[in-house]
mmCIF file of C-alpha atoms and ligand atoms in Angstrom:
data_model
loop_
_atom_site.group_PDB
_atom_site.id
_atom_site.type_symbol
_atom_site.label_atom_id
_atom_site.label_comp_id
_atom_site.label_asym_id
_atom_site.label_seq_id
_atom_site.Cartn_x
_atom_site.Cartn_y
_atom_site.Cartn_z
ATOM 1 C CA UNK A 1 1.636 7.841 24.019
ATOM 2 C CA UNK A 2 2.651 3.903 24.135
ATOM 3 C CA UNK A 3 -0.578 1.825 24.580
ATOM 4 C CA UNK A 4 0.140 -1.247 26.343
ATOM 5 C CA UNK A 5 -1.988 -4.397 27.060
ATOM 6 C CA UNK A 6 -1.056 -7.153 28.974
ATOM 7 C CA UNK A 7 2.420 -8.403 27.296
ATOM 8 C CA UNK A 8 1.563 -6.338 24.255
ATOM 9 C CA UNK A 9 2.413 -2.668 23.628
ATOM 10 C CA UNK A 10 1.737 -0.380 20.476
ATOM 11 C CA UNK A 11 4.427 2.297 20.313
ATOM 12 C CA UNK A 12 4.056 5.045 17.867
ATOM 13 C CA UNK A 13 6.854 5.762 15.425
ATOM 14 C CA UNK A 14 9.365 9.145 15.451
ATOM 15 C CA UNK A 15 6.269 10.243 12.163
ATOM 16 C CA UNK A 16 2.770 11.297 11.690
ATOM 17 C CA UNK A 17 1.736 7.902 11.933
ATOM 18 C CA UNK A 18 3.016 3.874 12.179
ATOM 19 C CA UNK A 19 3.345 1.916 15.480
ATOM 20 C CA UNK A 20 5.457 -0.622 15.795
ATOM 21 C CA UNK A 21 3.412 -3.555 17.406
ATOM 22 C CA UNK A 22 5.657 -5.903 20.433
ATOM 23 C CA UNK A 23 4.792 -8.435 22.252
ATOM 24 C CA UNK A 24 2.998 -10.569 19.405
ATOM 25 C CA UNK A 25 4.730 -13.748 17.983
ATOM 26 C CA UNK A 26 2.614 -14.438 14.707
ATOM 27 C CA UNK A 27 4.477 -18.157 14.479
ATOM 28 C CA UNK A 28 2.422 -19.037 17.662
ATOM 29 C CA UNK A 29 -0.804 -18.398 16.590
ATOM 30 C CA UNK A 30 -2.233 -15.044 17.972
ATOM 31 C CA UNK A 31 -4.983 -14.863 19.949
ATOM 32 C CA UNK A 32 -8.364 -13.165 19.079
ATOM 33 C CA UNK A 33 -7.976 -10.418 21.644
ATOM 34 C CA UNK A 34 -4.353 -9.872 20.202
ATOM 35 C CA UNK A 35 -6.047 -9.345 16.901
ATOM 36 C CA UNK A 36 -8.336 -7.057 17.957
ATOM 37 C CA UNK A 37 -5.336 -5.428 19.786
ATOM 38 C CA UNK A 38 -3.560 -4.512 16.270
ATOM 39 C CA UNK A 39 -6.898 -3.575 14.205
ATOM 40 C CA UNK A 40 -7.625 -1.088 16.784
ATOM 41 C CA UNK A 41 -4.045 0.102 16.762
ATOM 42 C CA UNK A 42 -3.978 0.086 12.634
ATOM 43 C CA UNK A 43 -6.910 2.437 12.835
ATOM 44 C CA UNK A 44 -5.216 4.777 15.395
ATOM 45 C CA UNK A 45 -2.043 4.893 13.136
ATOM 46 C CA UNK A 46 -2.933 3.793 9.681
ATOM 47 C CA UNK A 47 0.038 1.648 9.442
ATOM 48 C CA UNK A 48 1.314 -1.154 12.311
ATOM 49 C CA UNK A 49 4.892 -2.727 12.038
ATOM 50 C CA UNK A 50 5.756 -6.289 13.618
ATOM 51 C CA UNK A 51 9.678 -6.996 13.571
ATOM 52 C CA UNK A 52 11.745 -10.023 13.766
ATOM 53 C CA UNK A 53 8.747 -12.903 12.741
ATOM 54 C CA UNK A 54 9.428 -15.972 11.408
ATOM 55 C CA UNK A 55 6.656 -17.290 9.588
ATOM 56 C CA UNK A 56 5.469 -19.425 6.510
ATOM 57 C CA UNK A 57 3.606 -18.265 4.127
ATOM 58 C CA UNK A 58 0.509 -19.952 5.200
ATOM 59 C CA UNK A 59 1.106 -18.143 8.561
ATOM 60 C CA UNK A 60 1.152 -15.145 6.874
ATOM 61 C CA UNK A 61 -2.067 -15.523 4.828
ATOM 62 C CA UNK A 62 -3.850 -17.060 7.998
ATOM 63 C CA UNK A 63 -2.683 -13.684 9.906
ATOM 64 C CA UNK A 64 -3.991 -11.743 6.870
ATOM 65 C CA UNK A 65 -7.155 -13.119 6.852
ATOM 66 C CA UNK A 66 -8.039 -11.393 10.403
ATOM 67 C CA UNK A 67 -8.117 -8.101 8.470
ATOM 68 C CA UNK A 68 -10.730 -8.833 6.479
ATOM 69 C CA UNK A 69 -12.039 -11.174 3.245
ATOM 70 C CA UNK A 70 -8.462 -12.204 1.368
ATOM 71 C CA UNK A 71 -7.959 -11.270 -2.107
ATOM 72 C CA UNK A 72 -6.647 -13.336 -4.866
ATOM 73 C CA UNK A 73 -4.155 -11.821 -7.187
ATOM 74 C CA UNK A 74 -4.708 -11.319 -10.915
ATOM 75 C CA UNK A 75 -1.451 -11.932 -11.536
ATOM 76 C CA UNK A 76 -1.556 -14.682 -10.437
ATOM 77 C CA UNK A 77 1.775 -15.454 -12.422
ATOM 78 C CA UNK A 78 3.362 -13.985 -9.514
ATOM 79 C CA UNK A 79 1.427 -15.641 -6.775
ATOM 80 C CA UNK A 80 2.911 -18.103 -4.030
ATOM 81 C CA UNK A 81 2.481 -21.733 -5.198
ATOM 82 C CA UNK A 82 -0.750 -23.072 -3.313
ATOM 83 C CA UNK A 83 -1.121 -19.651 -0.721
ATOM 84 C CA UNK A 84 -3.431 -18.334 -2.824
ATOM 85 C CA UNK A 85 -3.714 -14.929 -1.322
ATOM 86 C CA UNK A 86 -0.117 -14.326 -1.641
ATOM 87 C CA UNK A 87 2.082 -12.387 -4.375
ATOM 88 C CA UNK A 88 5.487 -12.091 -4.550
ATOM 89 C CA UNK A 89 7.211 -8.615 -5.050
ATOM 90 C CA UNK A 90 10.468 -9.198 -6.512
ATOM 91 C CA UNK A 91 13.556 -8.243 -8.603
ATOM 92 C CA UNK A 92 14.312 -12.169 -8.771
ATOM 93 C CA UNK A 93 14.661 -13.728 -11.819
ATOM 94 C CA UNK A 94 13.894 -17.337 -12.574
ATOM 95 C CA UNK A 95 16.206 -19.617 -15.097
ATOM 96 C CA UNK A 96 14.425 -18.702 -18.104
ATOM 97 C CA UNK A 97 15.203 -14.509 -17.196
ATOM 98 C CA UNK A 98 11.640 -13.776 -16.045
ATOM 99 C CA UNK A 99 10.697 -12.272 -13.027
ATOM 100 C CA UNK A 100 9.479 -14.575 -9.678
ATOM 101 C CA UNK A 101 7.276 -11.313 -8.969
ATOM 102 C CA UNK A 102 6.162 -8.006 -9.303
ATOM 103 C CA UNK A 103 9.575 -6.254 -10.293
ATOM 104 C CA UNK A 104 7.777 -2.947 -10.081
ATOM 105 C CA UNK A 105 5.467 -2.810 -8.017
ATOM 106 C CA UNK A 106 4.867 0.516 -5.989
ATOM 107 C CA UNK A 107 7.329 2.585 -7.900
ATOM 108 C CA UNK A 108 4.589 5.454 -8.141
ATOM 109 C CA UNK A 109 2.548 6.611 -5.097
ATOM 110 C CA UNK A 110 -0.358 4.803 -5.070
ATOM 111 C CA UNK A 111 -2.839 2.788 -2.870
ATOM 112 C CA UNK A 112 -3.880 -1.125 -3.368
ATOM 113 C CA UNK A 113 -6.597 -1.538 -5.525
ATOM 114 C CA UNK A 114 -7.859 2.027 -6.305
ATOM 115 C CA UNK A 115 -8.280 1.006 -10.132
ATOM 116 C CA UNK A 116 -11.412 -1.427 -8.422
ATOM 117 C CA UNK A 117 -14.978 -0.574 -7.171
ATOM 118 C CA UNK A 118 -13.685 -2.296 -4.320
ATOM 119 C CA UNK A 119 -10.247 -0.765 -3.239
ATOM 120 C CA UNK A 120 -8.071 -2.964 -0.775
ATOM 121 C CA UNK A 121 -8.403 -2.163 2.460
ATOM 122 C CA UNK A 122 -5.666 -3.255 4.136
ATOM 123 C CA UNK A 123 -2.441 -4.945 2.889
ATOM 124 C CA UNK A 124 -0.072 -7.324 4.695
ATOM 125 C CA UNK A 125 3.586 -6.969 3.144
ATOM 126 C CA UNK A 126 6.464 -9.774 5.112
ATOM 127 C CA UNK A 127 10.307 -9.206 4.432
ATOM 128 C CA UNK A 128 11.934 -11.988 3.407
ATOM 129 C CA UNK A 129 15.121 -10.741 1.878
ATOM 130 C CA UNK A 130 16.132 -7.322 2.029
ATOM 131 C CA UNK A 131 18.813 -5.460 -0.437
ATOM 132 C CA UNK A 132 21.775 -3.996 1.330
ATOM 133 C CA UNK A 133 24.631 -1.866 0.339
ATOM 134 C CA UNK A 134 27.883 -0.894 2.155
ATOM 135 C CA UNK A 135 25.945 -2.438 5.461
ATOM 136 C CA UNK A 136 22.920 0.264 4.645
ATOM 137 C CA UNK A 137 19.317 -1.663 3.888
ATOM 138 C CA UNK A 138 17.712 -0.421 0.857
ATOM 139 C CA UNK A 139 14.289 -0.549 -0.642
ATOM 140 C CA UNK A 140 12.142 1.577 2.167
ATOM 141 C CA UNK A 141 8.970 1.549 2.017
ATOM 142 C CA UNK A 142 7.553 4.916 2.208
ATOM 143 C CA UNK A 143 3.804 6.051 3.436
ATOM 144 C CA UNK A 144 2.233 9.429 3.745
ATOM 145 C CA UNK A 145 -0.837 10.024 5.267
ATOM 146 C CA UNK A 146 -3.978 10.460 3.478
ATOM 147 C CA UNK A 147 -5.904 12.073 6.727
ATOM 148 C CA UNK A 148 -3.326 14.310 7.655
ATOM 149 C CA UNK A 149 -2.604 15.672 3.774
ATOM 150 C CA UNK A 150 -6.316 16.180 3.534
ATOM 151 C CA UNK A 151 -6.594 18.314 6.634
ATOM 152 C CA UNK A 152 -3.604 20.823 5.825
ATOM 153 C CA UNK A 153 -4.928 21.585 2.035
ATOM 154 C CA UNK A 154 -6.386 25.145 2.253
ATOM 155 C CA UNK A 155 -10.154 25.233 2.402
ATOM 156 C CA UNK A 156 -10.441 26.491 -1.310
ATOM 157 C CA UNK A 157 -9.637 23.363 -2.145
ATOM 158 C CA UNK A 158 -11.280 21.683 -0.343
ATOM 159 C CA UNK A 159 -14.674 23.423 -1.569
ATOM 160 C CA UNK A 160 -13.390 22.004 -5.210
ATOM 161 C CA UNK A 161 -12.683 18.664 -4.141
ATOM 162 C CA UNK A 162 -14.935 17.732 -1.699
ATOM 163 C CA UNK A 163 -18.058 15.621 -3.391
ATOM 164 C CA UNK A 164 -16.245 15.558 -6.399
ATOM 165 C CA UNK A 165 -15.075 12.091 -8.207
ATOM 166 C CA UNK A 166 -11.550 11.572 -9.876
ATOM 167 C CA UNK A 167 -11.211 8.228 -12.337
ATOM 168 C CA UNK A 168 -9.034 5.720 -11.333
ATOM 169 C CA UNK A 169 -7.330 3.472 -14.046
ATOM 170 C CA UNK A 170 -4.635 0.409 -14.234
ATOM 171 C CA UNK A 171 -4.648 1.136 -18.100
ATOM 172 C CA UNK A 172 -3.253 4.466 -17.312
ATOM 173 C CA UNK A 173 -0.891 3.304 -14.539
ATOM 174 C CA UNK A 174 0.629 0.449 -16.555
ATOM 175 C CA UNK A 175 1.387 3.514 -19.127
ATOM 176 C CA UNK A 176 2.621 6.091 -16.892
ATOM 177 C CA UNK A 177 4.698 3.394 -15.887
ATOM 178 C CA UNK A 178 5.675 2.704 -19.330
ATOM 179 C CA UNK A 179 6.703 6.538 -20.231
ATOM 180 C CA UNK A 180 8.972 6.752 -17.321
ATOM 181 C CA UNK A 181 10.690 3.489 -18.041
ATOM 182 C CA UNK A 182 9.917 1.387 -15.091
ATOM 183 C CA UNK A 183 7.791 -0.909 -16.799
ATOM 184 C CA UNK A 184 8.962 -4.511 -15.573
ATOM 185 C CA UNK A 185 6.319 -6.790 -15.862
ATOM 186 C CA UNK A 186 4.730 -8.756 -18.888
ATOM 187 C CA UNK A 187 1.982 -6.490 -20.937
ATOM 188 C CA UNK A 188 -1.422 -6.580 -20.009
ATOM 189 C CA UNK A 189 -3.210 -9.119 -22.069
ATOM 190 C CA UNK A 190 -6.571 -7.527 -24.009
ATOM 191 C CA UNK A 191 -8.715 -9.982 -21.909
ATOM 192 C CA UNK A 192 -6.967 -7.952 -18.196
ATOM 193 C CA UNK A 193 -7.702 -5.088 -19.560
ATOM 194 C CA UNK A 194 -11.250 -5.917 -19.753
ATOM 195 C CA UNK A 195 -11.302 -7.122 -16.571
ATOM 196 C CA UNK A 196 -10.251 -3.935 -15.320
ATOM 197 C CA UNK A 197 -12.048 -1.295 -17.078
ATOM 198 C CA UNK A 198 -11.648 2.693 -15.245
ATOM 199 C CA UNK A 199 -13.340 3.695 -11.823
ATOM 200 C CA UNK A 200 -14.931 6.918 -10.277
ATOM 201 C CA UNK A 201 -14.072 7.152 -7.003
ATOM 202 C CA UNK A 202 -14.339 10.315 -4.607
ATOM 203 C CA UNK A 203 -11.448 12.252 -4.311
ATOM 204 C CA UNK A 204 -12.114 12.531 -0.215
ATOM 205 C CA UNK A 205 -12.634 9.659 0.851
ATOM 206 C CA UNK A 206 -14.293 8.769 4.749
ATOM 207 C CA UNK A 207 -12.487 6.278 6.623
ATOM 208 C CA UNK A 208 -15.146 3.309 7.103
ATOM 209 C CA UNK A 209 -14.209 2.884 10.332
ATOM 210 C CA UNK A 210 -12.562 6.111 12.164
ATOM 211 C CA UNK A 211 -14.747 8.280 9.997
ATOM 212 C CA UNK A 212 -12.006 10.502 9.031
ATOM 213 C CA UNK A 213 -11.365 12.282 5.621
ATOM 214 C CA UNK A 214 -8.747 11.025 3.450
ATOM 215 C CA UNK A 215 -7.585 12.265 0.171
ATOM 216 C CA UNK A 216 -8.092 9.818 -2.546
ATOM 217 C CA UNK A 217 -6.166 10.591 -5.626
ATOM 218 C CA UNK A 218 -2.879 8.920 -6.623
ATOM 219 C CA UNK A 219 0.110 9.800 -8.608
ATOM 220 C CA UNK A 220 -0.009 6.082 -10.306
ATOM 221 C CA UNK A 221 -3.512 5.474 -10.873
ATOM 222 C CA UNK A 222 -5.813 8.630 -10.682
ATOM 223 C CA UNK A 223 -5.964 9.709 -14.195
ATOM 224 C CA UNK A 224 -8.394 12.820 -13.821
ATOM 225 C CA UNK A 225 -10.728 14.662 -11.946
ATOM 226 C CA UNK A 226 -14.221 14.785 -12.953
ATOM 227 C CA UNK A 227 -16.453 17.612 -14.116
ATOM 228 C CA UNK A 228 -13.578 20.235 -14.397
ATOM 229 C CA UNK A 229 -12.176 21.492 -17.729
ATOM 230 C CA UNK A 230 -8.827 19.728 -18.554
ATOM 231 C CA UNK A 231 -5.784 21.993 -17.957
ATOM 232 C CA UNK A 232 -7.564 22.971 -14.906
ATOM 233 C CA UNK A 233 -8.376 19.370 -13.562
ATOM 234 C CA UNK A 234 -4.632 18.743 -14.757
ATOM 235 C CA UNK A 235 -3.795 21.094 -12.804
ATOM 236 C CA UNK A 236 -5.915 20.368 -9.491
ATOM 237 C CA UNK A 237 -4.684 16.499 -9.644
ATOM 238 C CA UNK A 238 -1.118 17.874 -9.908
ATOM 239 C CA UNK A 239 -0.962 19.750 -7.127
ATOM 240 C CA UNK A 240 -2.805 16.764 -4.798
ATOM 241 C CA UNK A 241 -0.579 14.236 -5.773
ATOM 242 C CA UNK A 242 2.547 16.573 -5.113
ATOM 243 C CA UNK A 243 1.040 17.595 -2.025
ATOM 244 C CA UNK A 244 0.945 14.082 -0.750
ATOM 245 C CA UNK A 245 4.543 13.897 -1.652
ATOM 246 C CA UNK A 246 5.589 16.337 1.587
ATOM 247 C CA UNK A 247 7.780 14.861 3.953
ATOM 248 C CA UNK A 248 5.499 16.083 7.176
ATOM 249 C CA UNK A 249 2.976 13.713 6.197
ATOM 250 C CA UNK A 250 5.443 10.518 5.695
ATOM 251 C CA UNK A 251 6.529 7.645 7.866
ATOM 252 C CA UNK A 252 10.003 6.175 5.997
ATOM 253 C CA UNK A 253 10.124 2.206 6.736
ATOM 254 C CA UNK A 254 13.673 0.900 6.311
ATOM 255 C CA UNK A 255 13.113 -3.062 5.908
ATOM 256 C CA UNK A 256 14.763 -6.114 8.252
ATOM 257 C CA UNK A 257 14.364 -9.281 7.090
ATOM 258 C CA UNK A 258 11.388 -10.519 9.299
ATOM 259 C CA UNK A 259 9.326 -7.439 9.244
ATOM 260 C CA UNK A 260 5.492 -7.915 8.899
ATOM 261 C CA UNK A 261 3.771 -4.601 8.440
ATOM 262 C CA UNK A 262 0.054 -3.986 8.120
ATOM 263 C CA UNK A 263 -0.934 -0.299 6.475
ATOM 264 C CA UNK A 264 -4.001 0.835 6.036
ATOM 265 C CA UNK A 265 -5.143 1.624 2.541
ATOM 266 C CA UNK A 266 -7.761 4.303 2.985
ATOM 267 C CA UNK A 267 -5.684 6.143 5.725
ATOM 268 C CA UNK A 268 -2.061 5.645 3.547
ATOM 269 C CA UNK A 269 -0.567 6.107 0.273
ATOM 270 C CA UNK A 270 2.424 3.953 -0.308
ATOM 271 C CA UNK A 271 5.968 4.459 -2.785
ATOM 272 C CA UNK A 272 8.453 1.574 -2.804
ATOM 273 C CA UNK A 273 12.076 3.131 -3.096
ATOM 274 C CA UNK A 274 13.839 1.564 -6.196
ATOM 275 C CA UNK A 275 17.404 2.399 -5.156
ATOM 276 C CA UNK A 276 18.526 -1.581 -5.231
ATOM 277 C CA UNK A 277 19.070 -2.404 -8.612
ATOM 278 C CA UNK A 278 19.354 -6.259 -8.996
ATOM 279 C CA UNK A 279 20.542 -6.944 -5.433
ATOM 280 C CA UNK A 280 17.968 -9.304 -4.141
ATOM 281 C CA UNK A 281 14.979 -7.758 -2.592
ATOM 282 C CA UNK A 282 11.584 -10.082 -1.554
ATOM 283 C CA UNK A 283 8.530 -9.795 0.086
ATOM 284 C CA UNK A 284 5.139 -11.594 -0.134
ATOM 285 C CA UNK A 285 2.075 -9.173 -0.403
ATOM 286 C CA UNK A 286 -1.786 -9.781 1.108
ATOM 287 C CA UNK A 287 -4.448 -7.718 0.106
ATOM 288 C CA UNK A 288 -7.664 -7.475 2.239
ATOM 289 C CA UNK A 289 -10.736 -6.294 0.280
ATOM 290 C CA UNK A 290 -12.716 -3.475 1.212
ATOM 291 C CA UNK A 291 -15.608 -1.110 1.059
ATOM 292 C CA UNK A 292 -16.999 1.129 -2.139
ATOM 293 C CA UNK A 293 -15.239 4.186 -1.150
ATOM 294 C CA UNK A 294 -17.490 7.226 -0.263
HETATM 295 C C1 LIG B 1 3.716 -2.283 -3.076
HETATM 296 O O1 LIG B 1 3.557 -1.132 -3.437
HETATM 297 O O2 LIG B 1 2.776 -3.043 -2.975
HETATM 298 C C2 LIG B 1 5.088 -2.806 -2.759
HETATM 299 C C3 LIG B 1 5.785 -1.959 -1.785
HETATM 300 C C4 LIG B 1 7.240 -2.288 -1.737
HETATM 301 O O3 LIG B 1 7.731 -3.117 -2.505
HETATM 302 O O4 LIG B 1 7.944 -1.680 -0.912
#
C-alpha cells in the first residue's frame, strides 16, 4: 500500500521490500518532518530509493548525517577529499594505475561493518556514473532480506541458531576475497589488521528499532559459528548464507545516474553485481554507525 504525506509518497517496490521515496528534493534542503518521513519508511522496508537527485557531496553527507552518527572510513585512501564521511566505490583508475576507490567492494554478500562491535546501521550509497552496455545499465545492486530469510528457515534451525554467536572477520573477508580472485584493493597493512581484530556477534539479530529478527551471518565476513564442532558449523553457516542467496527474499536495484538509496543494515544483506568490467562505474558511500547487535 503507497503511504503518502503531504507532497511526499513512499511506494513499495514489485519485491519483499524497498520503496522508492518521491516527492523529496535532497538539493533543497529537506525538512525535519521529511526526514522523519523516510526513517520511518526505511524501517517499514529496510531499504528506501530516491531517483533523479542532484547533489554535492557535502549534500550527501549532510543528508547522511540524519540517519544517525557518520562514520569515517579507514580507508581513507579512498575517501572524498575534505567530505570526510564519504568513500568512493570505483573501478576508476588514477594516472599512476591505482584505483580512485573501492574496486571491490560488495562483491560477496555481506552487510556494512559486521567485522566491528559496532556494525553500520544504515548506509547512504549516490550514483554518480553508472556502467552501461548495448543501452542496458549494469552493476545492480542486489539486497535480500535478513527478516524475511530468518522467518522461512525451518524451526530446527532456528533452535540451533537462535542465542548462538558466529565470528565475524575482515581478515577472513579480505582472503576469501583473495582465493576467488577479486581482490582489488592494496593489502591490509599489519597495523589495519590490528585495528580490526575478529567479532562475536549473534547470528539472529533484533532489529533495534522494529524489533524484528534478522539473520546475521554473511557469506563475506562470517567466518564460523560458535560452540559447534567444525564440519558441522561449516556446514550450518553454509546453508545460511546460501539461504540468503534465494531470489524470494531479494529486491534487484538497477542504477540511474542520480539515484540516492538508503538500506538498512540490520534488516538487509547487500551483493554488488560485477558484470561491468572497466566501463566506468561510481558511487560515493556513507556509513551511519550503529548499535552492539543483540
Ligand atoms: C557496497 O557493497 O558497499 C557497494 C555496493 C555496490 O557497489 O553496488
Amino acid at each position: 500500500m503507497q503511504v503518502t504525506e503531504a507532497r511526499r509518497t513512499a511506494t513499495p517496490l514489485p519485491a519483499p521490500i524497498g520503496a522508492e521515496i518521491t516527492g523529496i528534493d535532497v538539493a533543497s534542503s529537506p525538512s525535519e518532518s521529511d526526514y522523519e518521513f523516510m526513517r520511518d519508511a526505511l524501517h517499514k522496508y529496510s531499504v528506501i530509493v530516491l531517483r533523479g537527485q542532484d547533489i554535492t557531496p557535502q549534500q550527501q553527507q549532510e543528508f547522511a548525517s540524519h540517519f544517525g552518527e557518520l562514520r569515517t572510513s579507514f580507508y581513507n585512501r579512498y575517501g572524498v577529499a575534505d567530505v570526510p564521511a564519504l568513500s568512493i566505490v570505483s573501478n576508476l583508475k588514477r594516472e599512476d594505475g591505482e584505483h580512485i576507490g573501492i574496486a571491490d567492494a560488495g562483491m560477496l554478500w555481506h552487510t556494512d561493518g559486521s567485522y566491528l562491535k559496532t556494525p553500520d546501521m544504515y548506509t547512504v550509497l549516490y550514483g554518480l556514473q553508472i556502467p552501461h552496455r548495448d543501452g542496458k545499465a549494469l552493476g545492480d545492486t542486489v539486497f535480500s532480506s535478513a527478516w524475511g530469510a530468518y522467518d522461512a528457515l525451518p524451526d530446527d534451525v532456528k533452535q540451533v541458531i537462535d542465542g548462538r554467536p558466529a565470528v565475524h572477520s575482515f581478515t577472513a573477508h579480505i582472503e576469501k576475497k583473495r582465493a576467488k580472485g577479486q581482490l582489488k584493493r592494496a593489502p591490509l597493512t599489519a597495523q589495519q589488521r590490528d585495528a580490526l581484530p575478529d567479532v562475536e556477534h549473534p547470528i539472529v539479530r533484533r532489529h533495534p528499532v522494529n524489533g524484528r529478527k534478522c539473520l546475521f551471518v554473511t557469506e563475506g565476513h562470517t567466518s564460523q559459528i560458535v560452540g559447534l564442532p567444525e564440519k558441522e558449523g561449516a556446514e550450518l553457516l553454509d546453508f545460511l548464507t546460501e539461504h540468503v542467496k534465494k531470489p524470494e527474499f531479494h529486491y534487484r536495484h538497477t542504477w540511474r545516474k542520480g539515484d540516492l538509496i538508503v538500506w538498512d543494515n540490520c534488516a538487509v544483506q547487500h551483493l554488488a553485481v560485477f558484470d561491468y568490467g572497466d566501463i566506468p562505474r561510481r558511487l560515493h558511500r556513507a556509513g551511519i554507525a550503529g548499535p552492539v547487535p543483540v
